[in-house]
Amino acid sequence: MIHRVLPRQTGRARALRASRIALALAAMGALLGIDLPDATVVTPAGVTAQAAPDRTADRVGALFTGGLEGGHFCTAAVVRSAGRDVIATAAHCLDHPESTVFAPGYRDGRAPFGVWKLTDVHVAPGWTSDEDPDEDIAFASVAPADGGTAAVEDVVGGFPVAPDQPDGVSVTVVGYPSTEDAPLRCANGTSMFSDTQRRIECPDLSGGTSGSPWLANGALTGVLGGHEGGGTVPDVSYSAVVGDQALELYREAAVPAG
């Protein structure tokens, strides 16, 4: 497995990097287009309920150690990519990528869309060296654990990535508490905890929901993580803002060089 991190850059190099990212993202075109998956269940803002099977929930899955029998510990979601094989999650969920597998649409002990092993991981150097909560967003490529040739995005679809969102954007969070065998869903408005961290009030998003996608109009605009590892109480959760570093990681994962 290739475990990639990006070199640190500051000052003028950061500005140049941002310019390169903008050009690369422009070239990605449809990868950043807005998609509106079906939402078959609508709950009041700030109320957490079980997520019914639909195109949104199918793209979200649980992360396991080794296989389904090992219990799930984090959440991830399929995002659009040129190779149609990329998931997004929290960086702190990828401490042991060599033994981690992804089960999109996992429900009641079954993986209806297969089990996928991680083949390539993209984590920011600020997380690798210092566990910087502002860099607690990561991307990974996946392949069928049974050795098949399918691409996960061809099976369940993928969310576009939408980095530029207003401070109070409303998002839907879909994730798997480690004590549940079906995903939960909660939608609510967000607020800025800091310039680099968003905050949402949604009950019952307990351990295991780290890495859950924050979806604004059907596009990923964050993942549960960041400040306090995503939050120390189940009623308040956080996400690092998708900034330049996260966009560069996404570009590296979604449109690999060569």
CSV table of N, CA and C in Angstrom, one decimal, residues 14-98:
chain,number,residue,atom,x,y,z
A,14,ARG,N,2.5,28.7,-0.6
A,14,ARG,CA,1.1,28.4,-0.4
A,14,ARG,C,0.2,29.0,-1.4
A,15,ALA,N,0.6,30.3,-1.8
A,15,ALA,CA,-0.2,31.0,-2.8
A,15,ALA,C,-0.1,30.3,-4.1
A,16,LEU,N,1.1,29.9,-4.4
A,16,LEU,CA,1.3,29.1,-5.7
A,16,LEU,C,0.5,27.8,-5.7
A,17,ARG,N,0.6,27.2,-4.5
A,17,ARG,CA,-0.2,25.9,-4.4
A,17,ARG,C,-1.7,26.1,-4.6
A,18,ALA,N,-2.2,27.2,-4.0
A,18,ALA,CA,-3.6,27.5,-4.1
A,18,ALA,C,-4.0,27.7,-5.6
A,19,SER,N,-3.1,28.4,-6.3
A,19,SER,CA,-3.4,28.6,-7.7
A,19,SER,C,-3.4,27.3,-8.5
A,20,ARG,N,-2.4,26.4,-8.2
A,20,ARG,CA,-2.4,25.1,-8.9
A,20,ARG,C,-3.6,24.3,-8.6
A,21,ILE,N,-4.1,24.4,-7.3
A,21,ILE,CA,-5.3,23.7,-6.9
A,21,ILE,C,-6.5,24.2,-7.7
A,22,ALA,N,-6.6,25.5,-7.8
A,22,ALA,CA,-7.7,26.1,-8.5
A,22,ALA,C,-7.8,25.6,-10.0
A,23,LEU,N,-6.6,25.6,-10.6
A,23,LEU,CA,-6.5,25.1,-12.0
A,23,LEU,C,-6.9,23.6,-12.1
A,24,ALA,N,-6.4,22.8,-11.1
A,24,ALA,CA,-6.7,21.4,-11.2
A,24,ALA,C,-8.1,21.1,-10.9
A,25,LEU,N,-8.7,21.9,-10.0
A,25,LEU,CA,-10.1,21.7,-9.7
A,25,LEU,C,-11.0,22.1,-10.9
A,26,ALA,N,-10.6,23.1,-11.6
A,26,ALA,CA,-11.3,23.5,-12.8
A,26,ALA,C,-11.3,22.4,-13.8
A,27,ALA,N,-10.2,21.7,-13.9
A,27,ALA,CA,-10.1,20.7,-14.9
A,27,ALA,C,-10.9,19.5,-14.5
A,28,MET,N,-11.2,19.3,-13.2
A,28,MET,CA,-12.0,18.2,-12.7
A,28,MET,C,-13.4,18.3,-13.2
A,29,GLY,N,-13.9,19.5,-13.5
A,29,GLY,CA,-15.3,19.6,-14.1
A,29,GLY,C,-16.3,19.0,-13.3
A,30,ALA,N,-16.9,17.9,-13.8
A,30,ALA,CA,-18.1,17.3,-13.3
A,30,ALA,C,-17.8,16.7,-11.9
A,31,LEU,N,-16.6,16.5,-11.5
A,31,LEU,CA,-16.3,15.9,-10.2
A,31,LEU,C,-16.9,16.9,-9.1
A,32,LEU,N,-16.9,18.2,-9.3
A,32,LEU,CA,-17.4,19.1,-8.4
A,32,LEU,C,-18.8,19.6,-8.6
A,33,GLY,N,-19.5,19.0,-9.6
A,33,GLY,CA,-20.8,19.4,-9.9
A,33,GLY,C,-21.8,19.0,-8.8
A,34,ILE,N,-22.8,19.7,-8.6
A,34,ILE,CA,-23.8,19.4,-7.5
A,34,ILE,C,-24.7,18.3,-7.9
A,35,ASP,N,-24.9,17.4,-7.0
A,35,ASP,CA,-25.7,16.2,-7.2
A,35,ASP,C,-26.8,16.2,-6.1
A,36,LEU,N,-28.0,15.8,-6.5
A,36,LEU,CA,-29.1,15.8,-5.5
A,36,LEU,C,-29.6,14.4,-5.3
A,37,PRO,N,-29.0,13.5,-4.5
A,37,PRO,CA,-29.5,12.2,-4.3
A,37,PRO,C,-30.9,12.2,-3.7
A,38,ASP,N,-31.6,11.1,-3.8
A,38,ASP,CA,-32.9,11.0,-3.3
A,38,ASP,C,-32.8,11.1,-1.7
A,39,ALA,N,-33.8,11.7,-1.2
A,39,ALA,CA,-33.9,11.8,0.3
A,39,ALA,C,-35.3,11.3,0.6
A,40,THR,N,-35.4,10.0,1.0
A,40,THR,CA,-36.7,9.4,1.1
A,40,THR,C,-37.3,9.7,2.5
A,41,VAL,N,-36.5,10.1,3.5
A,41,VAL,CA,-37.0,10.4,4.8
A,41,VAL,C,-36.6,11.8,5.2
A,42,VAL,N,-37.6,12.7,5.5
A,42,VAL,CA,-37.3,14.0,6.0
A,42,VAL,C,-37.6,14.1,7.4
A,43,THR,N,-36.7,14.5,8.3
A,43,THR,CA,-36.9,14.7,9.7
A,43,THR,C,-36.7,16.2,10.0
A,44,PRO,N,-37.3,16.7,11.1
A,44,PRO,CA,-37.1,18.1,11.5
A,44,PRO,C,-35.6,18.4,11.7
A,45,ALA,N,-35.3,19.6,11.6
A,45,ALA,CA,-33.9,20.1,11.8
A,45,ALA,C,-33.4,19.7,13.2
A,46,GLY,N,-32.2,19.2,13.3
A,46,GLY,CA,-31.7,18.9,14.6
A,46,GLY,C,-32.2,17.6,15.3
A,47,VAL,N,-32.9,16.8,14.5
A,47,VAL,CA,-33.5,15.5,15.0
A,47,VAL,C,-32.7,14.4,14.3
A,48,THR,N,-32.2,13.4,15.1
A,48,THR,CA,-31.5,12.3,14.5
A,48,THR,C,-32.4,11.1,14.4
A,49,ALA,N,-32.4,10.4,13.3
A,49,ALA,CA,-33.2,9.2,13.0
A,49,ALA,C,-32.5,8.3,12.2
A,50,GLN,N,-32.9,7.0,12.1
A,50,GLN,CA,-32.3,6.1,11.2
A,50,GLN,C,-32.4,6.5,9.8
A,51,ALA,N,-31.4,6.4,9.0
A,51,ALA,CA,-31.4,6.7,7.6
A,51,ALA,C,-31.9,5.6,6.8
A,52,ALA,N,-33.0,5.8,6.1
A,52,ALA,CA,-33.6,4.8,5.2
A,52,ALA,C,-32.7,4.5,4.0
A,53,PRO,N,-32.7,3.3,3.5
A,53,PRO,CA,-31.9,3.0,2.3
A,53,PRO,C,-32.3,4.0,1.1
A,54,ASP,N,-31.4,4.7,0.6
A,54,ASP,CA,-31.6,5.5,-0.6
A,54,ASP,C,-30.2,5.8,-1.2
A,55,ARG,N,-30.2,6.6,-2.3
A,55,ARG,CA,-28.9,6.9,-2.9
A,55,ARG,C,-27.9,7.6,-2.0
A,56,THR,N,-28.4,8.4,-1.1
A,56,THR,CA,-27.5,9.0,-0.2
A,56,THR,C,-26.8,8.0,0.8
A,57,ALA,N,-27.7,7.3,1.5
A,57,ALA,CA,-27.2,6.3,2.5
A,57,ALA,C,-26.4,5.2,1.8
A,58,ASP,N,-26.7,4.8,0.6
A,58,ASP,CA,-25.9,3.8,-0.1
A,58,ASP,C,-24.4,4.2,-0.3
A,59,ARG,N,-24.2,5.5,-0.4
A,59,ARG,CA,-22.8,6.0,-0.7
A,59,ARG,C,-22.0,6.2,0.6
A,60,VAL,N,-22.7,6.0,1.7
A,60,VAL,CA,-22.0,6.1,3.0
A,60,VAL,C,-21.8,4.7,3.6
A,61,GLY,N,-20.7,4.5,4.2
A,61,GLY,CA,-20.5,3.1,4.7
A,61,GLY,C,-19.7,3.2,6.0
A,62,ALA,N,-19.6,2.0,6.6
A,62,ALA,CA,-18.9,1.8,7.9
A,62,ALA,C,-17.4,1.3,7.5
A,63,LEU,N,-16.5,1.7,8.4
A,63,LEU,CA,-15.1,1.2,8.3
A,63,LEU,C,-14.9,0.1,9.4
A,64,PHE,N,-14.4,-1.0,9.0
A,64,PHE,CA,-14.1,-2.1,9.8
A,64,PHE,C,-12.6,-2.4,9.9
A,65,THR,N,-12.2,-3.1,10.9
A,65,THR,CA,-10.9,-3.7,11.0
A,65,THR,C,-10.9,-5.2,10.5
A,66,GLY,N,-10.3,-5.4,9.4
A,66,GLY,CA,-10.2,-6.8,8.9
A,66,GLY,C,-11.4,-7.3,8.1
A,67,GLY,N,-12.6,-7.3,8.7
A,67,GLY,CA,-13.8,-7.7,8.0
A,67,GLY,C,-15.0,-7.3,8.9
A,68,LEU,N,-16.2,-7.7,8.4
A,68,LEU,CA,-17.4,-7.3,9.0
A,68,LEU,C,-17.6,-7.9,10.5
A,69,GLU,N,-16.9,-8.9,10.7
A,69,GLU,CA,-17.0,-9.5,12.1
A,69,GLU,C,-16.3,-8.8,13.1
A,70,GLY,N,-15.4,-7.8,12.7
A,70,GLY,CA,-14.6,-7.1,13.7
A,70,GLY,C,-15.2,-5.9,14.3
A,71,GLY,N,-16.4,-5.5,13.9
A,71,GLY,CA,-17.1,-4.3,14.5
A,71,GLY,C,-16.6,-3.1,13.7
A,72,HIS,N,-17.5,-2.1,13.5
A,72,HIS,CA,-17.1,-0.9,12.8
A,72,HIS,C,-16.8,0.2,13.8
A,73,PHE,N,-15.8,1.0,13.3
A,73,PHE,CA,-15.3,2.0,14.2
A,73,PHE,C,-15.3,3.5,13.7
A,74,CYS,N,-15.6,3.6,12.4
A,74,CYS,CA,-15.6,5.0,11.8
A,74,CYS,C,-16.6,4.9,10.6
A,75,THR,N,-16.8,6.0,9.9
A,75,THR,CA,-17.7,6.1,8.8
A,75,THR,C,-16.9,6.8,7.6
A,76,ALA,N,-17.3,6.5,6.4
A,76,ALA,CA,-16.7,7.1,5.2
A,76,ALA,C,-17.7,7.2,4.1
A,77,ALA,N,-17.4,7.9,3.1
A,77,ALA,CA,-18.4,8.1,2.0
A,77,ALA,C,-17.7,8.2,0.7
A,78,VAL,N,-18.3,7.7,-0.4
A,78,VAL,CA,-17.7,7.7,-1.7
A,78,VAL,C,-17.9,9.1,-2.3
A,79,VAL,N,-16.8,9.6,-2.9
A,79,VAL,CA,-16.8,10.9,-3.6
A,79,VAL,C,-16.4,10.7,-5.0
A,80,ARG,N,-16.7,11.6,-5.8
A,80,ARG,CA,-16.4,11.5,-7.3
A,80,ARG,C,-14.9,11.5,-7.5
A,81,SER,N,-14.5,10.7,-8.5
A,81,SER,CA,-13.1,10.7,-8.8
A,81,SER,C,-12.9,10.2,-10.2
A,82,ALA,N,-11.8,10.5,-10.9
A,82,ALA,CA,-11.6,10.0,-12.2
A,82,ALA,C,-11.5,8.5,-12.3
A,83,GLY,N,-10.9,7.9,-11.3
A,83,GLY,CA,-10.9,6.4,-11.2
A,83,GLY,C,-12.1,5.8,-10.6
A,84,ARG,N,-13.0,6.6,-10.1
A,84,ARG,CA,-14.3,6.1,-9.5
A,84,ARG,C,-14.1,5.2,-8.3
A,85,ASP,N,-13.0,5.5,-7.5
A,85,ASP,CA,-12.6,4.6,-6.5
A,85,ASP,C,-12.2,5.3,-5.2
A,86,VAL,N,-12.7,6.5,-4.9
A,86,VAL,CA,-12.2,7.3,-3.8
A,86,VAL,C,-13.3,7.5,-2.7
A,87,ILE,N,-12.8,7.3,-1.4
A,87,ILE,CA,-13.7,7.6,-0.3
A,87,ILE,C,-13.1,8.8,0.5
A,88,ALA,N,-14.0,9.5,1.2
A,88,ALA,CA,-13.5,10.5,2.2
A,88,ALA,C,-13.9,10.1,3.6
A,89,THR,N,-13.0,10.5,4.5
A,89,THR,CA,-13.3,10.2,5.9
A,89,THR,C,-12.4,11.1,6.8
A,90,ALA,N,-12.4,10.9,8.1
A,90,ALA,CA,-11.5,11.7,8.9
A,90,ALA,C,-10.1,11.1,8.9
A,91,ALA,N,-9.1,11.9,9.0
A,91,ALA,CA,-7.7,11.4,9.0
A,91,ALA,C,-7.5,10.5,10.2
A,92,HIS,N,-8.1,10.8,11.3
A,92,HIS,CA,-7.9,10.0,12.5
A,92,HIS,C,-8.5,8.6,12.4
A,93,CYS,N,-9.3,8.3,11.4
A,93,CYS,CA,-9.9,7.0,11.1
A,93,CYS,C,-8.9,6.1,10.3
A,94,LEU,N,-7.8,6.7,9.8
A,94,LEU,CA,-6.9,5.9,9.0
A,94,LEU,C,-5.6,5.6,9.6
A,95,ASP,N,-5.6,5.3,10.9
A,95,ASP,CA,-4.3,5.0,11.5
A,95,ASP,C,-3.7,3.7,11.1
A,96,HIS,N,-4.6,2.7,10.7
A,96,HIS,CA,-4.2,1.4,10.3
A,96,HIS,C,-4.8,1.1,8.9
A,97,PRO,N,-4.5,1.8,7.9
A,97,PRO,CA,-5.1,1.5,6.6
A,97,PRO,C,-5.0,0.1,6.0
A,98,GLU,N,-3.9,-0.5,6.3
A,98,GLU,CA,-3.6,-1.8,5.8
A,98,GLU,C,-4.6,-2.9,6.2
